[in-house]
Amino acid sequence: MGYLKAMSILLVMITSSELLAYSEYDDLYGPPNFVTIEITTRGVPLFVNHLNQGSNQYLVVIERGGDGQNHCLIEVFRYTVGNGIELIDTDSMNCLLRNSAIGDFNNDGKWDLAVADMSSGALGIWLGDGQGHISYSGSYDCSTPSPDRVTTGDLDEDGDLDILITDWAYAKVILMKNDGNGAFTFDQELDVGGGPQELVIYDFNGDEHLDGIIATMTYNVAIQAFGNGNGNFLNPEIYAIGFDGYTSSLTDLDEDGILDYVCGTGQDISVFRGRQSGIFQRPKISFGHGFGPIQYRCVVGDFDGDYHQDVFSFIRGETSEGPSKIQFWFGNGAMNLYPSDQLDITGISIPGEIWPLAADLDLDGVTDVIIPCNDPDQRSVKILLMRPNSPAHEDTPSHMSTPHLGITPNLITNRTQVNFQIASSSGVNITIYNALGQTVKVLENALLERGQYTTTWNCQDLTNHVVANGIYYIKLEADHIRETKKILLLK
């Protein structure tokens, strides 16, 4: 992102000289509390996307077919609380699909799918009808041989979702600009020096432009750069991580209202504390194994229902063949993570291709875990439906067992209902933020008695104008509670 090849020497120096801040744990927590369900897939699952559309939860599974390496499938499943899982739609084509992303690319108020095709160096687009059915729209040349990870955002601020695609083999990120109708053209390539993996975008410095941070493998660093609103990224910041950076996540681990950066690497879980300036605090805080060979593929969420952010890690085994394990790292709101025991997981034949997903699938306020299992003999997606008050947090107060903040629906077209509860008399603030971190609307700011309450957001901002399509965040603050939910507005 505005990167120079000459930076490689500097990157190696930072990686080798930075001291690692390892945490020691007196006791391992007990096993987490979850129920496992499985979705049987036609192909070998490679990647899963999730969309919350109120009572309907959609899972889009990218799969490798059984008719050869370049035969791929897309299956769309709908999960409804009380009714379980049903297959809604499927499509197939001769290509090598990789990772994918969901967004409204043609501005029709319905969710669509973007998938990287490594066989042709193209971006494939499937348009949706809003009910889980998709139809192939077209492919667009990425000007790179092996597109991989896909991320969406309005990088040029024209009201349309653009797409960033990483190419691990050729060490670059590709910007594909949207014409507003769901057709994409190559705009530019951004040199990241080596081995780009997962990229996340957010307005870190509060200047109303989207920025980015990406984990890389070759130089064992994460690279952050700041957007200027026209698709360019400037002023890179370099962070030394564990070797082989894979996953990137943003969450507020220390509950100071500023997002922190969590990077899953081949060595550890590297955490960087967020600061008001948008530049993360160095050095990293390191959790995990401390030495290889091992891989941590991480996602974040509240996995035990105590309203603190946690980390889930899929752990590739000591050898490339496995065995693979999973592990939860429970947060306490103070930048500490306490590990559960490592648990065996079956159905994994190629650990290096596993990318877990976190989502509240059953709408109980506790984040669930979704894992594509790529054993050709099993072909399934495992879903860990997490339960509150796990053995790891037996001291959690009983009033915490019910979610404080509920949104119905999470995918909205004109309004959404916000349900919340507080355990005792407290000052309560509920605010809507956009993807840039700006305040959009204050829904509640008052002293309330203990109880359950409901308010509504009509998709208007502080000046009572209807806001644009996109991702928004509803944040509840009351007494010791800080809870945030994500919603998607598609008018």
CSV table of C-alpha atoms in Angstrom, one decimal:
chain,number,residue,atom,x,y,z
A,1,MET,CA,0.0,0.0,0.0
A,2,GLY,CA,2.3,2.7,-1.3
A,3,TYR,CA,5.1,0.3,-0.7
A,4,LEU,CA,8.7,0.2,-1.9
A,5,LYS,CA,10.8,-2.9,-2.5
A,6,ALA,CA,13.6,-1.2,-0.7
A,7,MET,CA,11.7,-1.5,2.5
A,8,SER,CA,12.5,-5.2,2.7
A,9,ILE,CA,15.8,-4.7,4.5
A,10,LEU,CA,14.1,-2.5,7.1
A,11,LEU,CA,11.4,-5.1,7.6
A,12,VAL,CA,13.9,-7.9,8.3
A,13,MET,CA,15.7,-5.7,10.8
A,14,ILE,CA,12.5,-4.9,12.7
A,15,THR,CA,11.4,-8.5,12.8
A,16,SER,CA,14.8,-9.7,14.2
A,17,SER,CA,15.3,-7.0,16.8
A,18,GLU,CA,11.9,-6.5,18.4
A,19,LEU,CA,11.5,-8.2,21.8
A,20,LEU,CA,8.5,-10.5,22.2
A,21,ALA,CA,6.2,-9.8,25.1
A,22,TYR,CA,5.0,-13.3,26.1
A,23,SER,CA,2.3,-13.8,28.6
A,24,GLU,CA,2.4,-16.6,31.2
A,25,TYR,CA,-0.6,-18.4,32.5
A,26,ASP,CA,-0.9,-20.1,35.9
A,27,ASP,CA,-3.9,-22.2,34.9
A,28,LEU,CA,-5.5,-23.4,31.7
A,29,TYR,CA,-9.2,-22.8,31.6
A,30,GLY,CA,-11.6,-25.8,31.2
A,31,PRO,CA,-13.2,-26.7,27.9
A,32,PRO,CA,-15.6,-24.2,26.3
A,33,ASN,CA,-19.3,-24.8,26.2
A,34,PHE,CA,-20.7,-25.5,22.7
A,35,VAL,CA,-22.9,-27.7,20.7
A,36,THR,CA,-21.6,-29.0,17.3
A,37,ILE,CA,-23.8,-29.3,14.2
A,38,GLU,CA,-22.6,-30.2,10.7
A,39,ILE,CA,-23.6,-29.2,7.2
A,40,THR,CA,-22.9,-31.8,4.6
A,41,THR,CA,-21.6,-30.3,1.3
A,42,ARG,CA,-21.5,-31.7,-2.2
A,43,GLY,CA,-17.9,-30.5,-2.7
A,44,VAL,CA,-14.9,-30.1,-0.5
A,45,PRO,CA,-15.5,-26.8,1.4
A,46,LEU,CA,-12.7,-24.2,1.1
A,47,PHE,CA,-14.2,-20.9,2.4
A,48,VAL,CA,-17.5,-19.8,4.1
A,49,ASN,CA,-19.2,-16.4,4.1
A,50,HIS,CA,-22.0,-15.4,6.5
A,51,LEU,CA,-24.8,-12.9,6.2
A,52,ASN,CA,-27.2,-12.0,9.0
A,53,GLN,CA,-30.6,-11.1,7.5
A,54,GLY,CA,-32.8,-11.0,10.7
A,55,SER,CA,-34.2,-14.4,11.5
A,56,ASN,CA,-32.5,-15.8,8.4
A,57,GLN,CA,-28.8,-16.5,8.5
A,58,TYR,CA,-27.1,-17.3,5.2
A,59,LEU,CA,-23.9,-19.3,4.7
A,60,VAL,CA,-22.3,-19.2,1.3
A,61,VAL,CA,-19.8,-22.1,0.9
A,62,ILE,CA,-17.1,-22.1,-1.7
A,63,GLU,CA,-16.2,-25.7,-2.6
A,64,ARG,CA,-13.8,-27.7,-4.7
A,65,GLY,CA,-15.8,-30.2,-6.8
A,66,GLY,CA,-15.1,-33.9,-7.3
A,67,ASP,CA,-14.6,-33.6,-11.1
A,68,GLY,CA,-11.0,-32.2,-11.0
A,69,GLN,CA,-9.0,-29.4,-9.4
A,70,ASN,CA,-10.6,-26.7,-11.5
A,71,HIS,CA,-14.2,-27.7,-10.9
A,72,CYS,CA,-15.8,-25.6,-8.1
A,73,LEU,CA,-19.2,-25.3,-6.5
A,74,ILE,CA,-21.0,-22.6,-4.6
A,75,GLU,CA,-23.7,-23.6,-2.2
A,76,VAL,CA,-26.0,-21.2,-0.3
A,77,PHE,CA,-27.5,-22.5,3.0
A,78,ARG,CA,-30.1,-20.8,5.1
A,79,TYR,CA,-30.1,-21.3,8.9
A,80,THR,CA,-33.2,-20.3,10.8
A,81,VAL,CA,-33.5,-20.6,14.6
A,82,GLY,CA,-35.9,-23.4,15.3
A,83,ASN,CA,-35.9,-24.8,11.7
A,84,GLY,CA,-32.3,-25.6,11.2
A,85,ILE,CA,-30.4,-25.6,7.9
A,86,GLU,CA,-31.7,-25.9,4.4
A,87,LEU,CA,-29.9,-25.7,1.0
A,88,ILE,CA,-31.3,-22.7,-1.0
A,89,ASP,CA,-29.2,-22.6,-4.1
A,90,THR,CA,-26.1,-24.1,-5.8
A,91,ASP,CA,-24.0,-23.2,-8.8
A,92,SER,CA,-20.9,-24.7,-10.4
A,93,MET,CA,-18.3,-23.8,-13.0
A,94,ASN,CA,-14.9,-24.9,-14.2
A,95,CYS,CA,-12.5,-22.7,-12.4
A,96,LEU,CA,-10.4,-22.6,-9.2
A,97,LEU,CA,-12.4,-20.4,-6.8
A,98,ARG,CA,-10.7,-19.2,-3.6
A,99,ASN,CA,-12.0,-16.7,-1.1
A,100,SER,CA,-15.1,-14.6,-1.4
A,101,ALA,CA,-16.9,-11.6,0.0
A,102,ILE,CA,-20.5,-10.5,0.2
A,103,GLY,CA,-21.9,-7.0,-0.6
A,104,ASP,CA,-24.4,-5.1,-2.7
A,105,PHE,CA,-22.3,-4.6,-5.8
A,106,ASN,CA,-25.0,-3.4,-8.2
A,107,ASN,CA,-26.9,-1.2,-5.7
A,108,ASP,CA,-30.2,-3.0,-6.0
A,109,GLY,CA,-30.6,-3.5,-2.2
A,110,LYS,CA,-29.8,-7.2,-2.4
A,111,TRP,CA,-26.7,-9.0,-1.4
A,112,ASP,CA,-24.3,-10.3,-4.0
A,113,LEU,CA,-21.1,-12.5,-4.0
A,114,ALA,CA,-17.6,-11.8,-5.2
A,115,VAL,CA,-15.1,-14.7,-5.6
A,116,ALA,CA,-11.5,-14.8,-6.6
A,117,ASP,CA,-10.7,-17.2,-9.5
A,118,MET,CA,-7.1,-18.4,-9.4
A,119,SER,CA,-7.4,-20.4,-12.6
A,120,SER,CA,-8.0,-17.3,-14.8
A,121,GLY,CA,-6.8,-14.5,-12.6
A,122,ALA,CA,-10.3,-13.0,-12.5
A,123,LEU,CA,-12.9,-11.7,-10.1
A,124,GLY,CA,-16.2,-13.6,-10.5
A,125,ILE,CA,-19.5,-11.8,-9.5
A,126,TRP,CA,-22.8,-13.5,-8.7
A,127,LEU,CA,-25.8,-11.3,-8.2
A,128,GLY,CA,-28.4,-12.2,-5.6
A,129,ASP,CA,-32.2,-11.9,-5.3
A,130,GLY,CA,-32.1,-11.2,-1.5
A,131,GLN,CA,-33.6,-14.6,-0.7
A,132,GLY,CA,-30.5,-16.7,-1.1
A,133,HIS,CA,-30.6,-17.4,-4.8
A,134,ILE,CA,-27.6,-16.3,-6.9
A,135,SER,CA,-26.9,-16.0,-10.6
A,136,TYR,CA,-23.5,-15.7,-12.3
A,137,SER,CA,-23.0,-12.1,-13.7
A,138,GLY,CA,-19.5,-12.1,-15.1
A,139,SER,CA,-15.8,-12.3,-14.6
A,140,TYR,CA,-13.4,-9.3,-14.6
A,141,ASP,CA,-9.7,-9.5,-15.2
A,142,CYS,CA,-7.6,-8.7,-12.1
A,143,SER,CA,-4.3,-8.2,-14.0
A,144,THR,CA,-2.7,-10.7,-11.6
A,145,PRO,CA,-2.2,-14.5,-12.0
A,146,SER,CA,-3.4,-15.8,-8.6
A,147,PRO,CA,-6.0,-13.7,-6.8
A,148,ASP,CA,-6.8,-14.9,-3.4
A,149,ARG,CA,-8.3,-13.0,-0.4
A,150,VAL,CA,-11.2,-10.6,-1.2
A,151,THR,CA,-12.2,-7.5,0.8
A,152,THR,CA,-14.8,-4.9,0.0
A,153,GLY,CA,-15.2,-1.2,0.8
A,154,ASP,CA,-15.9,2.1,-0.9
A,155,LEU,CA,-12.3,3.0,-1.4
A,156,ASP,CA,-12.9,5.9,-3.8
A,157,GLU,CA,-15.9,7.2,-1.9
A,158,ASP,CA,-18.4,7.3,-4.9
A,159,GLY,CA,-21.1,5.3,-3.0
A,160,ASP,CA,-20.2,1.9,-4.6
A,161,LEU,CA,-18.5,-1.0,-3.1
A,162,ASP,CA,-15.0,-1.6,-4.5
A,163,ILE,CA,-12.9,-4.7,-4.1
A,164,LEU,CA,-9.4,-5.3,-2.8
A,165,ILE,CA,-7.8,-8.7,-3.8
A,166,THR,CA,-4.5,-10.1,-2.5
A,167,ASP,CA,-2.1,-12.1,-4.5
A,168,TRP,CA,0.1,-14.1,-2.2
A,169,ALA,CA,2.4,-15.5,-4.9
A,170,TYR,CA,3.1,-12.1,-6.5
A,171,ALA,CA,3.2,-10.0,-3.3
A,172,LYS,CA,0.6,-7.4,-4.2
A,173,VAL,CA,-2.9,-6.1,-3.5
A,174,ILE,CA,-5.2,-5.3,-6.5
A,175,LEU,CA,-7.8,-2.6,-6.4
A,176,MET,CA,-10.9,-3.3,-8.6
A,177,LYS,CA,-13.2,-0.3,-8.9
A,178,ASN,CA,-17.0,-0.7,-9.2
A,179,ASP,CA,-18.9,1.1,-11.9
A,180,GLY,CA,-22.0,1.2,-9.7
A,181,ASN,CA,-23.8,-1.6,-11.6
A,182,GLY,CA,-21.7,-4.5,-10.4
A,183,ALA,CA,-19.1,-4.4,-13.1
A,184,PHE,CA,-15.4,-4.1,-12.1
A,185,THR,CA,-12.3,-2.8,-13.8
A,186,PHE,CA,-8.6,-3.0,-12.7
A,187,ASP,CA,-7.5,0.3,-11.1
A,188,GLN,CA,-4.0,-0.3,-9.6
A,189,GLU,CA,-1.8,-2.7,-7.9
A,190,LEU,CA,-0.2,-2.0,-4.5
A,191,ASP,CA,3.2,-3.6,-3.7
A,192,VAL,CA,3.3,-5.1,-0.2
A,193,GLY,CA,6.8,-6.7,-0.3
A,194,GLY,CA,5.9,-10.3,0.1
A,195,GLY,CA,3.2,-12.9,1.0
A,196,PRO,CA,0.1,-10.8,1.6
A,197,GLN,CA,-2.7,-12.7,3.5
A,198,GLU,CA,-5.8,-11.3,5.2
A,199,LEU,CA,-6.6,-7.6,4.8
A,200,VAL,CA,-9.1,-5.6,6.9
A,201,ILE,CA,-10.1,-2.0,6.2
A,202,TYR,CA,-11.3,0.7,8.7
A,203,ASP,CA,-10.9,4.4,9.3
A,204,PHE,CA,-8.2,4.1,11.9
A,205,ASN,CA,-7.2,7.7,12.2
A,206,GLY,CA,-10.7,9.3,12.0
A,207,ASP,CA,-10.1,11.3,8.8
A,208,GLU,CA,-13.2,9.9,7.2
A,209,HIS,CA,-11.2,7.8,4.7
A,210,LEU,CA,-10.9,4.0,4.8
A,211,ASP,CA,-7.5,2.7,5.8
A,212,GLY,CA,-6.1,-0.9,5.7
A,213,ILE,CA,-3.9,-3.3,7.6
A,214,ILE,CA,-2.7,-6.6,6.1
A,215,ALA,CA,-0.8,-9.6,7.5
A,216,THR,CA,2.1,-10.8,5.4
A,217,MET,CA,4.3,-13.9,5.5
A,218,THR,CA,7.6,-13.2,3.8
A,219,TYR,CA,8.9,-10.5,6.1
A,220,ASN,CA,6.9,-11.5,9.2
A,221,VAL,CA,5.2,-8.1,9.5
A,222,ALA,CA,1.8,-6.5,9.3
A,223,ILE,CA,1.6,-3.4,7.1
A,224,GLN,CA,-0.9,-0.6,7.8
A,225,ALA,CA,-1.5,2.3,5.4
A,226,PHE,CA,-3.9,5.2,5.3
A,227,GLY,CA,-6.4,5.9,2.6
A,228,ASN,CA,-6.9,9.4,1.0
A,229,GLY,CA,-10.4,8.7,-0.4
A,230,ASN,CA,-9.5,8.0,-4.1
A,231,GLY,CA,-8.2,4.5,-3.7
A,232,ASN,CA,-4.6,5.3,-2.8
A,233,PHE,CA,-2.9,4.3,0.4
A,234,LEU,CA,-0.1,6.3,2.0
A,235,ASN,CA,2.3,6.6,5.0
A,236,PRO,CA,2.8,2.9,5.7
A,237,GLU,CA,3.4,1.7,9.3
A,238,ILE,CA,5.2,-1.6,9.9
A,239,TYR,CA,4.5,-3.9,12.8
A,240,ALA,CA,6.7,-7.0,13.6
A,241,ILE,CA,4.5,-10.0,14.2
A,242,GLY,CA,5.2,-13.7,14.6
A,243,PHE,CA,6.5,-15.5,11.6
A,244,ASP,CA,4.0,-16.1,8.7
A,245,GLY,CA,1.2,-13.7,9.3
A,246,TYR,CA,-2.2,-15.2,8.2
A,247,THR,CA,-5.4,-13.7,9.7
A,248,SER,CA,-6.3,-10.1,10.6
A,249,SER,CA,-9.1,-9.1,12.9
A,250,LEU,CA,-10.1,-5.9,14.7
A,251,THR,CA,-11.8,-5.8,18.1
A,252,ASP,CA,-11.7,-3.8,21.3
A,253,LEU,CA,-10.0,-6.2,23.6
A,254,ASP,CA,-9.2,-3.7,26.3
A,255,GLU,CA,-12.6,-2.0,26.1
A,256,ASP,CA,-11.2,1.6,25.8
A,257,GLY,CA,-13.4,2.4,22.8
A,258,ILE,CA,-10.6,2.0,20.3
A,259,LEU,CA,-10.2,-1.1,18.1
A,260,ASP,CA,-7.1,-3.3,18.6
A,261,TYR,CA,-5.4,-5.4,15.9
A,262,VAL,CA,-5.3,-9.2,16.3
A,263,CYS,CA,-3.0,-11.1,13.9
A,264,GLY,CA,-2.9,-14.9,13.8
A,265,THR,CA,0.6,-16.1,12.7
A,266,GLY,CA,2.6,-19.2,12.4
A,267,GLN,CA,4.1,-18.6,15.8
A,268,ASP,CA,1.6,-16.8,18.0
A,269,ILE,CA,-1.4,-14.6,18.3
A,270,SER,CA,0.1,-11.1,17.9
A,271,VAL,CA,-2.0,-8.3,19.4
A,272,PHE,CA,-1.4,-4.6,19.0
A,273,ARG,CA,-3.3,-2.0,21.2
A,274,GLY,CA,-5.2,0.6,19.3
A,275,ARG,CA,-4.5,4.3,19.9
A,276,GLN,CA,-6.4,7.5,19.1
A,277,SER,CA,-3.9,8.4,16.4
A,278,GLY,CA,-4.9,5.3,14.5
A,279,ILE,CA,-1.3,3.9,14.7
A,280,PHE,CA,-1.1,0.8,16.8
A,281,GLN,CA,1.1,0.6,19.9
A,282,ARG,CA,4.3,-1.3,19.6
A,283,PRO,CA,5.7,-3.8,20.5
A,284,LYS,CA,3.2,-6.6,20.1
A,285,ILE,CA,1.6,-8.5,23.0
A,286,SER,CA,2.2,-12.2,22.2
A,287,PHE,CA,-0.1,-15.1,23.2
A,288,GLY,CA,0.4,-18.7,22.2
A,289,HIS,CA,3.0,-21.3,21.4
A,290,GLY,CA,6.0,-19.0,21.0
A,291,PHE,CA,7.8,-21.3,18.6
A,292,GLY,CA,7.0,-23.3,15.5
A,293,PRO,CA,6.0,-25.1,13.5
A,294,ILE,CA,2.4,-24.2,14.2
A,295,GLN,CA,-0.2,-21.9,12.7
A,296,TYR,CA,-2.9,-19.8,14.4
A,297,ARG,CA,-5.8,-18.9,12.2
A,298,CYS,CA,-7.9,-16.6,14.4
A,299,VAL,CA,-11.3,-14.9,14.6
A,300,VAL,CA,-12.7,-12.7,17.3
A,301,GLY,CA,-16.0,-12.5,19.2
A,302,ASP,CA,-17.6,-13.1,22.6
A,303,PHE,CA,-17.4,-16.9,22.7
A,304,ASP,CA,-18.4,-17.5,26.3
A,305,GLY,CA,-21.2,-14.9,26.8
A,306,ASP,CA,-19.4,-12.7,29.4
A,307,TYR,CA,-19.5,-9.6,27.2
A,308,HIS,CA,-15.7,-9.4,26.8
A,309,GLN,CA,-14.1,-10.0,23.5
A,310,ASP,CA,-12.3,-13.4,23.0
A,311,VAL,CA,-10.1,-15.0,20.3
A,312,PHE,CA,-10.7,-18.4,18.6
A,313,SER,CA,-7.8,-20.0,16.9
A,314,PHE,CA,-7.6,-22.9,14.5
A,315,ILE,CA,-4.2,-24.5,15.1
A,316,ARG,CA,-2.4,-26.4,12.3
A,317,GLY,CA,-0.5,-29.3,13.8
A,318,GLU,CA,3.2,-29.7,14.3
A,319,THR,CA,3.5,-31.2,10.8
A,320,SER,CA,1.7,-30.3,7.6
A,321,GLU,CA,-0.4,-33.5,8.0
A,322,GLY,CA,-1.8,-32.4,11.4
A,323,PRO,CA,-3.3,-33.2,13.8
A,324,SER,CA,-5.3,-30.0,13.8
A,325,LYS,CA,-6.7,-28.5,17.0
A,326,ILE,CA,-8.9,-25.6,18.1
A,327,GLN,CA,-8.4,-23.3,21.1
A,328,PHE,CA,-10.3,-20.5,22.7
A,329,TRP,CA,-8.6,-17.5,24.3
A,330,PHE,CA,-10.9,-15.8,26.8
A,331,GLY,CA,-10.6,-12.1,27.4
A,332,ASN,CA,-11.3,-10.1,30.5
A,333,GLY,CA,-11.6,-6.6,29.0
A,334,ALA,CA,-8.1,-5.7,30.0
A,335,MET,CA,-5.9,-6.9,27.1
A,336,ASN,CA,-5.5,-10.3,28.7
A,337,LEU,CA,-6.3,-13.6,27.0
A,338,TYR,CA,-6.6,-16.9,28.9
A,339,PRO,CA,-6.3,-20.1,26.9
A,340,SER,CA,-8.7,-23.1,27.1
A,341,ASP,CA,-7.4,-26.6,26.6
A,342,GLN,CA,-6.6,-27.4,23.0
A,343,LEU,CA,-9.4,-29.6,21.5
A,344,ASP,CA,-9.0,-32.0,18.6
A,345,ILE,CA,-11.0,-31.4,15.5
A,346,THR,CA,-11.7,-34.0,12.8
A,347,GLY,CA,-12.4,-33.7,9.1
A,348,ILE,CA,-9.3,-31.7,8.2
A,349,SER,CA,-7.0,-33.0,5.5
A,350,ILE,CA,-5.3,-29.8,4.4
A,351,PRO,CA,-4.8,-27.6,7.5
A,352,GLY,CA,-3.2,-24.8,5.5
A,353,GLU,CA,-6.4,-24.1,3.7
A,354,ILE,CA,-8.6,-23.7,6.7
A,355,TRP,CA,-10.1,-20.2,7.4
A,356,PRO,CA,-12.5,-20.2,10.4
A,357,LEU,CA,-15.4,-17.7,10.6
A,358,ALA,CA,-17.1,-16.1,13.6
A,359,ALA,CA,-20.8,-15.2,13.6
A,360,ASP,CA,-23.8,-15.3,16.0
A,361,LEU,CA,-25.7,-17.8,13.9
A,362,ASP,CA,-28.4,-18.7,16.5
A,363,LEU,CA,-29.0,-15.1,17.6
A,364,ASP,CA,-28.4,-15.8,21.3
A,365,GLY,CA,-25.9,-13.0,21.8
A,366,VAL,CA,-22.9,-15.4,21.9
A,367,THR,CA,-20.6,-15.6,18.9
A,368,ASP,CA,-20.5,-19.0,17.2
A,369,VAL,CA,-17.6,-20.5,15.1
A,370,ILE,CA,-17.9,-21.9,11.6
A,371,ILE,CA,-15.2,-24.2,10.2
A,372,PRO,CA,-15.0,-25.5,6.6
A,373,CYS,CA,-13.7,-29.1,6.9
A,374,ASN,CA,-11.8,-30.1,3.8
A,375,ASP,CA,-11.4,-33.8,4.1
A,376,PRO,CA,-12.7,-35.2,0.7
A,377,ASP,CA,-14.2,-38.2,2.5
A,378,GLN,CA,-16.3,-36.1,4.9
A,379,ARG,CA,-17.1,-32.8,3.1
A,380,SER,CA,-18.8,-30.8,5.8
A,381,VAL,CA,-18.9,-27.5,7.5
A,382,LYS,CA,-18.7,-27.7,11.3
A,383,ILE,CA,-20.7,-25.1,13.3
A,384,LEU,CA,-19.8,-24.7,17.0
A,385,LEU,CA,-22.9,-23.1,18.6
A,386,MET,CA,-21.4,-21.5,21.6
A,387,ARG,CA,-23.2,-21.3,24.9
A,388,PRO,CA,-22.9,-18.7,27.7
A,389,ASN,CA,-21.6,-19.3,31.2
A,390,SER,CA,-19.0,-21.8,30.0
A,391,PRO,CA,-16.8,-23.6,32.6
A,392,ALA,CA,-14.1,-21.1,31.8
A,393,HIS,CA,-16.2,-18.3,33.3
A,394,GLU,CA,-18.1,-19.9,36.2
A,395,ASP,CA,-17.9,-16.6,38.1
A,396,THR,CA,-19.9,-14.7,35.5
A,397,PRO,CA,-22.9,-13.0,37.2
A,398,SER,CA,-26.2,-14.7,36.5
A,399,HIS,CA,-27.6,-11.6,34.9
A,400,MET,CA,-25.0,-11.8,32.1
A,401,SER,CA,-26.5,-15.0,30.7
A,402,THR,CA,-28.9,-13.0,28.5
A,403,PRO,CA,-27.7,-10.7,25.7
A,404,HIS,CA,-27.9,-7.0,26.5
A,405,LEU,CA,-28.3,-5.9,22.9
A,406,GLY,CA,-30.4,-7.4,20.2
A,407,ILE,CA,-31.0,-6.1,16.6
A,408,THR,CA,-34.0,-7.3,14.5
A,409,PRO,CA,-33.2,-7.5,11.7
A,410,ASN,CA,-29.4,-7.2,11.1
A,411,LEU,CA,-29.9,-6.7,7.4
A,412,ILE,CA,-32.2,-3.7,7.0
A,413,THR,CA,-33.9,-1.7,4.2
A,414,ASN,CA,-35.6,1.1,6.1
A,415,ARG,CA,-35.6,0.6,9.8
A,416,THR,CA,-34.4,-1.8,12.6
A,417,GLN,CA,-35.6,-2.5,16.1
A,418,VAL,CA,-33.0,-2.3,18.9
A,419,ASN,CA,-33.8,-4.3,22.0
A,420,PHE,CA,-31.7,-3.9,25.1
A,421,GLN,CA,-31.7,-4.7,28.8
A,422,ILE,CA,-29.8,-3.5,31.8
A,423,ALA,CA,-29.4,-5.2,35.2
A,424,SER,CA,-29.5,-2.1,37.4
A,425,SER,CA,-30.2,1.6,37.3
A,426,SER,CA,-27.6,3.1,35.0
A,427,GLY,CA,-26.8,5.8,32.5
A,428,VAL,CA,-27.4,4.3,29.0
A,429,ASN,CA,-26.1,5.4,25.7
A,430,ILE,CA,-26.9,3.8,22.4
A,431,THR,CA,-25.2,5.2,19.4
A,432,ILE,CA,-25.0,4.3,15.7
A,433,TYR,CA,-21.6,4.6,14.0
A,434,ASN,CA,-20.7,4.1,10.3
A,435,ALA,CA,-17.8,2.0,9.0
A,436,LEU,CA,-15.5,5.1,9.3
A,437,GLY,CA,-16.2,5.3,13.0
A,438,GLN,CA,-18.2,8.5,12.8
A,439,THR,CA,-21.3,9.1,14.9
A,440,VAL,CA,-24.5,8.7,12.8
A,441,LYS,CA,-27.3,8.8,15.3
A,442,VAL,CA,-27.7,8.8,19.1
A,443,LEU,CA,-30.7,6.6,19.9
A,444,GLU,CA,-30.6,6.7,23.7
A,445,ASN,CA,-28.7,8.8,26.2
A,446,ALA,CA,-30.5,8.8,29.6
A,447,LEU,CA,-30.6,7.3,33.1
A,448,LEU,CA,-32.8,4.2,33.0
A,449,GLU,CA,-34.1,1.8,35.6
A,450,ARG,CA,-33.4,-1.9,35.5
A,451,GLY,CA,-35.4,-3.6,32.8
A,452,GLN,CA,-35.9,-4.4,29.1
A,453,TYR,CA,-36.3,-1.6,26.5
A,454,THR,CA,-36.9,-1.2,22.8
A,455,THR,CA,-36.0,1.6,20.4
A,456,THR,CA,-36.0,2.0,16.7
A,457,TRP,CA,-33.5,3.4,14.1
A,458,ASN,CA,-35.1,4.7,11.0
A,459,CYS,CA,-31.8,4.8,9.0
A,460,GLN,CA,-31.5,8.6,9.4
A,461,ASP,CA,-28.5,10.5,10.6
A,462,LEU,CA,-28.2,13.4,13.1
A,463,THR,CA,-29.7,15.8,10.6
A,464,ASN,CA,-32.6,13.4,9.9
A,465,HIS,CA,-31.3,12.6,6.4
A,466,VAL,CA,-31.5,9.0,5.2
A,467,VAL,CA,-28.0,7.4,5.3
A,468,ALA,CA,-26.3,5.5,2.4
A,469,ASN,CA,-26.1,1.8,2.0
A,470,GLY,CA,-23.3,0.1,3.9
A,471,ILE,CA,-22.2,-1.4,7.2
A,472,TYR,CA,-23.1,0.3,10.5
A,473,TYR,CA,-22.5,-0.4,14.2
A,474,ILE,CA,-24.8,0.0,17.1
A,475,LYS,CA,-23.0,0.4,20.4
A,476,LEU,CA,-24.5,0.1,23.8
A,477,GLU,CA,-22.8,1.6,26.9
A,478,ALA,CA,-24.3,1.1,30.3
A,479,ASP,CA,-22.5,0.8,33.7
A,480,HIS,CA,-19.8,-1.8,33.0
A,481,ILE,CA,-21.4,-3.0,29.7
A,482,ARG,CA,-19.9,-2.2,26.3
A,483,GLU,CA,-21.5,-4.1,23.5
A,484,THR,CA,-21.5,-3.6,19.7
A,485,LYS,CA,-23.6,-5.2,17.0
A,486,LYS,CA,-23.0,-4.9,13.2
A,487,ILE,CA,-25.8,-4.2,10.8
A,488,LEU,CA,-26.0,-4.0,7.0
A,489,LEU,CA,-28.2,-1.4,5.3
A,490,LEU,CA,-29.3,-2.3,1.8
A,491,LYS,CA,-32.1,0.1,0.6
